Amino acid sequence: MNIEKKQHSIFEIGSSGLVLQFFVSLTIPIFSKFLKSPNPITALNIILSFFILYFLLINFYLMAGVIIILCLFFDLLDGALARHLKKTSELGKILDSIADILMWLLIILGLYFINQNMLVVVILVIYSADLYIRNII
């Protein structure tokens, strides 16, 4: 029986996902020396999500973009660290999902305040829901 290994959804975005995954694989040994649980990284991701909204609202888009990339990196890192440390848990999976959804919803909210265009919000909400549903399945 041939069973395919499920890849993280970050691979769906192409080469940038591969670059992030490469950096995660390089940093896992470093982070595993200092952290014994991936949950602090997930908590940091949740906090950084609010900074994305803040920087979008003050029109500092470059910094918002940098933090989005950081959040994507930390999202991959917390899962990889959990597997590396053999500390996967249902609570960790729930917190990771909350961090992901919160980040995307705050980005959507920020884009709405910037553009005042409800169509942008509808499209991004549908996209976020699609990503979330695919991760569940």
Coordinates of N, CA and C in Angstrom, one line a residue:
M1 N 0.8 -1.2 0.0 CA 0.0 0.0 0.0 C 0.9 1.2 0.0
N2 N 0.6 2.2 -0.9 CA 1.4 3.4 -1.0 C 0.7 4.5 -0.3
I3 N 1.2 5.0 0.8 CA 0.6 6.1 1.5 C 1.5 7.3 1.3
E4 N 0.9 8.4 0.9 CA 1.6 9.7 0.7 C 1.7 10.4 2.0
K5 N 2.9 11.0 2.2 CA 3.1 11.8 3.4 C 2.4 13.1 3.2
K6 N 1.6 13.5 4.2 CA 0.9 14.8 4.1 C 1.8 15.9 4.4
Q7 N 1.9 16.8 3.4 CA 2.7 18.0 3.6 C 2.0 19.1 4.3
H8 N 2.7 20.0 4.9 CA 2.1 21.1 5.6 C 1.5 22.0 4.5
S9 N 0.4 22.7 4.8 CA -0.3 23.5 3.8 C 0.6 24.7 3.3
I10 N 1.7 25.0 4.0 CA 2.6 26.1 3.6 C 3.2 25.8 2.2
F11 N 3.3 24.5 1.9 CA 3.9 24.1 0.6 C 3.0 24.5 -0.6
E12 N 1.7 24.7 -0.3 CA 0.8 25.1 -1.4 C 1.1 26.5 -1.9
I13 N 1.9 27.3 -1.2 CA 2.2 28.6 -1.7 C 3.5 28.7 -2.5
G14 N 4.1 27.6 -2.7 CA 5.2 27.5 -3.6 C 6.6 27.7 -2.9
S15 N 7.5 28.4 -3.6 CA 8.9 28.5 -3.2 C 9.0 29.2 -1.9
S16 N 8.2 30.1 -1.6 CA 8.3 30.8 -0.3 C 8.1 29.9 0.9
G17 N 7.1 28.9 0.7 CA 6.9 27.9 1.7 C 8.1 27.0 1.8
L18 N 8.8 26.7 0.8 CA 10.0 25.8 0.8 C 11.1 26.6 1.5
V19 N 11.2 27.9 1.3 CA 12.3 28.7 2.0 C 12.0 28.7 3.5
L20 N 10.8 29.0 3.8 CA 10.4 29.0 5.3 C 10.7 27.6 5.9
Q21 N 10.3 26.6 5.2 CA 10.5 25.2 5.7 C 12.0 24.9 5.9
F22 N 12.8 25.4 4.9 CA 14.3 25.2 5.0 C 14.8 25.9 6.3
F23 N 14.4 27.2 6.5 CA 14.9 27.9 7.7 C 14.4 27.2 9.0
V24 N 13.2 26.7 9.0 CA 12.7 26.0 10.2 C 13.6 24.7 10.4
S25 N 13.9 24.0 9.4 CA 14.7 22.8 9.6 C 16.1 23.2 10.1
L26 N 16.6 24.3 9.8 CA 17.9 24.8 10.3 C 17.9 25.2 11.8
T27 N 16.7 25.8 12.2 CA 16.6 26.4 13.5 C 16.1 25.4 14.5
I28 N 15.5 24.3 14.1 CA 14.9 23.4 15.1 C 15.9 22.9 16.2
P29 N 17.2 22.5 15.8 CA 18.1 22.1 16.8 C 18.4 23.2 17.8
I30 N 18.4 24.5 17.4 CA 18.7 25.6 18.2 C 17.6 25.8 19.2
F31 N 16.3 25.9 18.7 CA 15.2 26.1 19.5 C 14.9 25.0 20.5
S32 N 15.2 23.8 20.1 CA 15.0 22.6 21.0 C 15.9 22.6 22.2
K33 N 17.0 23.3 22.1 CA 17.9 23.4 23.3 C 17.4 24.4 24.3
F34 N 16.6 25.4 23.9 CA 16.1 26.4 24.8 C 14.6 26.2 25.2
L35 N 13.9 25.6 24.4 CA 12.4 25.4 24.7 C 12.1 23.9 24.8
K36 N 11.4 23.6 25.8 CA 11.0 22.2 26.0 C 9.5 22.0 25.7
S37 N 8.9 23.0 25.2 CA 7.5 23.0 24.7 C 7.3 24.0 23.5
P38 N 6.5 23.6 22.5 CA 6.3 24.6 21.4 C 5.2 25.7 21.8
N39 N 4.5 25.5 22.9 CA 3.5 26.5 23.3 C 3.9 27.9 23.4
P40 N 5.1 28.2 23.9 CA 5.6 29.6 24.0 C 5.7 30.2 22.6
I41 N 6.0 29.4 21.6 CA 6.1 30.0 20.2 C 4.7 30.3 19.7
T42 N 3.8 29.4 20.0 CA 2.4 29.7 19.6 C 1.9 30.9 20.3
A43 N 2.2 31.1 21.6 CA 1.7 32.3 22.3 C 2.4 33.5 21.7
L44 N 3.6 33.5 21.3 CA 4.3 34.6 20.6 C 3.6 34.9 19.3
N45 N 3.2 33.9 18.6 CA 2.5 34.0 17.3 C 1.2 34.8 17.6
I46 N 0.5 34.5 18.6 CA -0.8 35.1 18.9 C -0.5 36.6 19.2
I47 N 0.5 36.9 20.0 CA 0.8 38.3 20.3 C 1.2 39.1 19.1
L48 N 2.1 38.4 18.2 CA 2.5 39.1 17.0 C 1.3 39.4 16.1
S49 N 0.3 38.6 16.1 CA -0.9 38.9 15.3 C -1.5 40.3 15.5
F50 N -1.5 40.7 16.8 CA -2.0 42.0 17.1 C -1.1 43.1 16.6
F51 N 0.2 42.8 16.5 CA 1.1 43.8 16.0 C 0.9 44.0 14.5
I52 N 0.5 42.9 13.8 CA 0.2 43.0 12.4 C -1.0 44.0 12.2
L53 N -2.0 43.9 13.0 CA -3.2 44.8 12.8 C -2.7 46.2 13.2
Y54 N -1.9 46.4 14.2 CA -1.5 47.7 14.6 C -0.7 48.4 13.4
F55 N 0.2 47.7 12.9 CA 1.1 48.2 11.8 C 0.2 48.5 10.5
L56 N -0.8 47.7 10.3 CA -1.6 47.9 9.1 C -2.4 49.2 9.4
L57 N -2.9 49.4 10.6 CA -3.7 50.6 10.9 C -2.9 51.9 10.9
I58 N -1.6 51.8 11.2 CA -0.8 53.0 11.1 C -0.1 53.2 9.8
N59 N -0.5 52.4 8.8 CA 0.0 52.4 7.4 C 1.5 52.1 7.3
F60 N 2.0 51.3 8.2 CA 3.4 50.8 8.2 C 3.4 49.4 7.6
Y61 N 3.1 49.3 6.3 CA 2.8 48.0 5.7 C 4.1 47.1 5.6
L62 N 5.2 47.7 5.4 CA 6.4 46.9 5.4 C 6.6 46.1 6.7
M63 N 6.4 46.8 7.8 CA 6.6 46.1 9.1 C 5.5 45.0 9.3
A64 N 4.3 45.3 8.8 CA 3.2 44.3 8.9 C 3.6 43.1 8.1
G65 N 4.1 43.3 6.9 CA 4.6 42.2 6.1 C 5.7 41.4 6.7
V66 N 6.6 42.0 7.3 CA 7.7 41.3 8.0 C 7.1 40.5 9.1
I67 N 6.2 41.0 9.9 CA 5.6 40.2 11.0 C 4.8 39.1 10.5
I68 N 4.1 39.3 9.3 CA 3.3 38.2 8.7 C 4.3 37.0 8.4
I69 N 5.4 37.3 7.8 CA 6.4 36.3 7.4 C 6.9 35.6 8.7
L70 N 7.2 36.4 9.7 CA 7.6 35.9 11.0 C 6.6 34.9 11.6
C71 N 5.3 35.3 11.5 CA 4.2 34.5 12.0 C 4.1 33.2 11.2
L72 N 4.3 33.2 9.9 CA 4.3 32.0 9.1 C 5.5 31.1 9.5
F73 N 6.6 31.7 9.7 CA 7.8 31.0 10.2 C 7.5 30.3 11.5
F74 N 7.0 31.1 12.5 CA 6.7 30.5 13.8 C 5.6 29.5 13.8
D75 N 4.7 29.6 12.9 CA 3.6 28.6 12.7 C 4.3 27.3 12.3
L76 N 5.2 27.3 11.4 CA 5.9 26.1 11.0 C 6.8 25.6 12.1
L77 N 7.4 26.5 12.8 CA 8.4 26.1 13.8 C 7.7 25.4 15.0
D78 N 6.6 25.9 15.4 CA 5.9 25.3 16.6 C 5.5 23.9 16.3
G79 N 5.0 23.6 15.1 CA 4.6 22.2 14.8 C 5.8 21.3 14.6
A80 N 6.9 21.8 14.0 CA 8.1 21.1 13.8 C 8.8 20.8 15.1
L81 N 8.8 21.8 16.0 CA 9.4 21.6 17.3 C 8.6 20.6 18.2
A82 N 7.2 20.7 18.1 CA 6.4 19.7 18.8 C 6.7 18.3 18.3
R83 N 6.9 18.1 17.1 CA 7.2 16.7 16.5 C 8.6 16.3 16.9
H84 N 9.6 17.3 16.9 CA 11.0 17.0 17.2 C 11.1 16.6 18.7
L85 N 10.4 17.4 19.6 CA 10.4 17.1 21.0 C 9.5 16.0 21.4
K86 N 8.7 15.5 20.5 CA 7.7 14.5 20.8 C 6.7 15.0 21.8
K87 N 6.3 16.2 21.6 CA 5.4 16.9 22.6 C 4.1 17.4 21.9
T88 N 3.6 16.6 20.9 CA 2.4 17.0 20.3 C 1.2 16.8 21.3
S89 N 0.2 17.6 21.2 CA -0.9 17.5 22.1 C -2.1 18.1 21.5
E90 N -3.3 17.7 22.0 CA -4.5 18.3 21.5 C -4.6 19.8 21.8
L91 N -4.2 20.2 23.0 CA -4.1 21.6 23.4 C -3.3 22.4 22.4
G92 N -2.1 21.8 22.1 CA -1.2 22.5 21.2 C -1.8 22.7 19.8
K93 N -2.5 21.6 19.3 CA -3.2 21.7 18.0 C -4.2 22.8 18.0
I94 N -5.0 22.9 19.1 CA -6.1 23.9 19.2 C -5.5 25.3 19.3
L95 N -4.4 25.4 20.1 CA -3.8 26.8 20.2 C -3.2 27.2 18.9
D96 N -2.6 26.2 18.2 CA -2.0 26.6 16.8 C -3.1 27.0 15.9
S97 N -4.2 26.3 15.9 CA -5.3 26.7 15.0 C -5.9 28.1 15.4
I98 N -6.0 28.4 16.7 CA -6.4 29.7 17.1 C -5.5 30.7 16.7
A99 N -4.2 30.5 16.8 CA -3.2 31.5 16.4 C -3.3 31.7 14.9
D100 N -3.5 30.7 14.1 CA -3.6 30.8 12.6 C -4.8 31.7 12.3
I101 N -6.0 31.3 12.8 CA -7.2 32.0 12.5 C -7.2 33.4 13.0
L102 N -6.6 33.6 14.2 CA -6.5 35.0 14.7 C -5.7 35.9 13.8
M103 N -4.5 35.3 13.4 CA -3.6 36.1 12.5 C -4.4 36.5 11.2
W104 N -5.0 35.6 10.6 CA -5.7 35.9 9.3 C -6.9 36.8 9.5
L105 N -7.6 36.6 10.6 CA -8.8 37.5 10.8 C -8.3 38.9 11.1
L106 N -7.2 39.1 11.9 CA -6.7 40.4 12.1 C -6.1 41.1 10.9
I107 N -5.5 40.3 10.0 CA -5.1 40.8 8.7 C -6.3 41.3 7.9
I108 N -7.4 40.5 7.9 CA -8.6 40.9 7.2 C -9.2 42.1 7.7
L109 N -9.2 42.2 9.1 CA -9.8 43.4 9.7 C -8.9 44.6 9.3
G110 N -7.6 44.5 9.4 CA -6.7 45.6 9.0 C -7.0 46.0 7.6
L111 N -7.1 45.1 6.7 CA -7.3 45.4 5.2 C -8.7 46.1 5.0
Y112 N -9.6 45.7 5.8 CA -10.9 46.3 5.7 C -10.8 47.8 6.1
F113 N -10.1 48.0 7.3 CA -10.0 49.4 7.7 C -9.2 50.3 6.7
I114 N -8.3 49.7 6.0 CA -7.5 50.4 5.1 C -8.3 50.7 3.8
N115 N -9.0 49.7 3.3 CA -9.7 49.9 2.0 C -11.2 50.2 2.1
Q116 N -11.8 50.0 3.3 CA -13.2 50.2 3.4 C -14.0 49.5 2.3
N117 N -13.5 48.3 1.9 CA -14.1 47.5 0.8 C -14.5 46.2 1.4
M118 N -15.8 46.0 1.5 CA -16.3 44.7 2.0 C -16.0 43.5 1.2
L119 N -15.9 43.7 -0.1 CA -15.5 42.6 -1.0 C -14.2 42.0 -0.7
V120 N -13.2 42.8 -0.3 CA -11.9 42.3 0.2 C -12.1 41.4 1.4
V121 N -12.9 41.8 2.3 CA -13.2 41.1 3.5 C -13.9 39.7 3.2
V122 N -14.9 39.8 2.3 CA -15.6 38.5 2.0 C -14.6 37.5 1.3
I123 N -13.8 38.0 0.4 CA -12.9 37.1 -0.3 C -11.9 36.5 0.7
L124 N -11.4 37.3 1.6 CA -10.4 36.8 2.5 C -11.0 35.9 3.6
V125 N -12.2 36.2 4.0 CA -12.8 35.3 4.9 C -13.1 33.9 4.3
I126 N -13.5 33.9 3.1 CA -13.8 32.6 2.4 C -12.4 31.9 2.2
Y127 N -11.4 32.6 1.9 CA -10.1 32.0 1.7 C -9.6 31.4 3.0
S128 N -9.7 32.2 4.1 CA -9.3 31.7 5.4 C -10.1 30.5 5.9
A129 N -11.4 30.5 5.6 CA -12.2 29.4 6.0 C -11.8 28.2 5.2
D130 N -11.5 28.4 3.9 CA -11.1 27.3 3.1 C -9.8 26.7 3.6
L131 N -8.8 27.5 4.0 CA -7.5 27.0 4.6 C -7.8 26.2 5.9
Y132 N -8.6 26.8 6.7 CA -8.9 26.1 8.0 C -9.6 24.8 7.8
I133 N -10.6 24.7 6.9 CA -11.2 23.4 6.6 C -10.3 22.4 6.0
R134 N -9.4 22.8 5.1 CA -8.4 21.9 4.6 C -7.5 21.4 5.6
N135 N -7.1 22.2 6.6 CA -6.2 21.8 7.7 C -6.9 20.8 8.6
I136 N -8.2 20.9 8.8 CA -9.0 20.0 9.6 C -9.1 18.6 8.9
I137 N -9.4 18.7 7.6 CA -9.5 17.4 6.8 C -8.2 16.8 6.7

